[in-house]
C-alpha positions as semicolon CSV with decimal commas, in nm:
position;residue;x (nm);y (nm);z (nm)
1;X;0,000;0,000;0,000
2;X;0,132;0,340;-0,092
3;X;0,087;0,652;0,110
4;X;0,001;0,975;-0,071
5;X;0,354;1,102;-0,015
6;X;0,490;0,795;-0,191
7;X;0,224;0,835;-0,460
8;X;0,306;1,204;-0,487
9;X;0,673;1,120;-0,527
10;X;0,596;0,870;-0,803
11;X;0,369;1,117;-0,979
12;X;0,635;1,390;-0,960
13;X;0,884;1,154;-1,127
14;X;0,638;0,996;-1,368
15;X;0,787;1,174;-1,671
16;X;1,093;0,953;-1,623
17;X;0,876;0,665;-1,747
18;X;0,834;0,817;-2,095
19;X;1,121;0,609;-2,245
20;X;0,950;0,289;-2,132
21;X;0,618;0,400;-2,282
22;X;0,797;0,491;-2,606
23;X;0,971;0,155;-2,611
24;X;0,636;-0,020;-2,568
25;X;0,497;0,173;-2,865
26;X;0,775;0,039;-3,087
27;X;0,773;-0,313;-2,937
28;X;0,437;-0,489;-2,949
29;X;0,549;-0,757;-2,702
30;X;0,456;-0,542;-2,403
31;X;0,256;-0,242;-2,294
32;X;0,279;-0,018;-1,991
33;X;-0,008;0,013;-1,747
34;X;0,032;0,255;-1,456
35;X;-0,199;0,182;-1,164
36;X;-0,230;0,396;-0,853
37;X;-0,429;0,267;-0,555
38;X;-0,483;0,560;-0,317
39;X;-0,692;0,542;-0,003
40;X;-1,023;0,726;-0,014
41;X;-0,863;1,013;0,180
42;X;-0,571;1,032;-0,065
43;X;-0,788;1,014;-0,377
44;X;-0,875;1,386;-0,425
45;X;-0,512;1,498;-0,396
46;X;-0,389;1,220;-0,623
47;X;-0,652;1,305;-0,885
48;X;-0,548;1,670;-0,866
49;X;-0,181;1,585;-0,909
50;X;-0,246;1,351;-1,201
51;X;-0,463;1,610;-1,377
52;X;-0,195;1,876;-1,326
53;X;0,068;1,635;-1,462
54;X;-0,110;1,619;-1,798
55;X;0,067;1,292;-1,875
56;X;0,036;1,186;-2,242
57;X;-0,038;0,819;-2,162
58;X;-0,323;0,651;-1,970
59;X;-0,295;0,630;-1,593
60;X;-0,538;0,414;-1,397
61;X;-0,666;0,491;-1,050
62;X;-0,782;0,186;-0,860
63;X;-1,032;0,367;-0,637
64;X;-1,147;0,045;-0,470
65;X;-0,788;-0,075;-0,414
66;X;-0,877;-0,408;-0,570
67;X;-0,545;-0,451;-0,746
68;X;-0,360;-0,468;-0,415
69;X;-0,636;-0,683;-0,264
70;X;-0,607;-0,945;-0,537
71;X;-0,230;-0,933;-0,579
72;X;0,041;-0,965;-0,320
73;X;0,237;-0,646;-0,375
74;X;0,541;-0,600;-0,147
75;X;0,577;-0,274;0,047
76;X;0,921;-0,216;-0,109
77;X;0,863;0,011;-0,411
78;X;1,148;-0,155;-0,602
79;X;0,903;-0,440;-0,657
80;X;0,609;-0,230;-0,778
81;X;0,697;-0,262;-1,148
82;X;0,661;-0,595;-1,323
83;X;0,616;-0,765;-1,657
84;X;0,345;-1,028;-1,670
85;X;0,234;-1,262;-1,944
86;X;-0,122;-1,313;-2,066
87;X;-0,180;-1,572;-1,791
88;X;-0,073;-1,330;-1,516
89;X;0,261;-1,498;-1,452
90;X;0,527;-1,250;-1,342
91;X;0,823;-1,264;-1,580
92;X;1,026;-0,964;-1,462
93;X;1,022;-0,748;-1,149
94;X;1,163;-0,396;-1,125
95;X;1,182;-0,079;-1,328
96;X;1,414;-0,149;-1,624
97;X;1,492;0,221;-1,656
98;X;1,672;0,229;-1,321
99;X;1,997;0,071;-1,442
100;X;2,148;-0,054;-1,766
101;X;2,174;-0,399;-1,607
102;X;1,800;-0,412;-1,538
103;X;1,728;-0,299;-1,895
104;X;1,951;-0,577;-2,026
105;X;1,766;-0,836;-1,816
106;X;1,432;-0,685;-1,923
107;X;1,528;-0,709;-2,291
108;X;1,648;-1,069;-2,246
109;X;1,317;-1,151;-2,082
110;X;1,129;-0,994;-2,372
111;X;1,342;-1,186;-2,621
112;X;1,254;-1,512;-2,445
113;X;0,886;-1,416;-2,420
114;X;0,649;-1,615;-2,636
115;X;0,334;-1,435;-2,755
């Protein structure tokens, strides 16, 4: 579960995700889906921040927090980004933009991915 400050931090740095979105546009093997799950108290501020961000890609707000309810998401934010297959099997965990090494592993995972 993320607090609004953590959510606010992620929103403030969301533009850093643009290269991953652009990569997904040129590589049909994956797509990016950003999901925020604020508490009911955090929702108005998060909506305000996302509207002000004017991000050029879709961002989903899980207002009922069902994503976290139905998936075991660790508290550690390093594990809040993942690549899953059509069956929901996690194939890669982490943000590949963080380091060149993670991007290499991400690309290897994509190359081994069967559609």
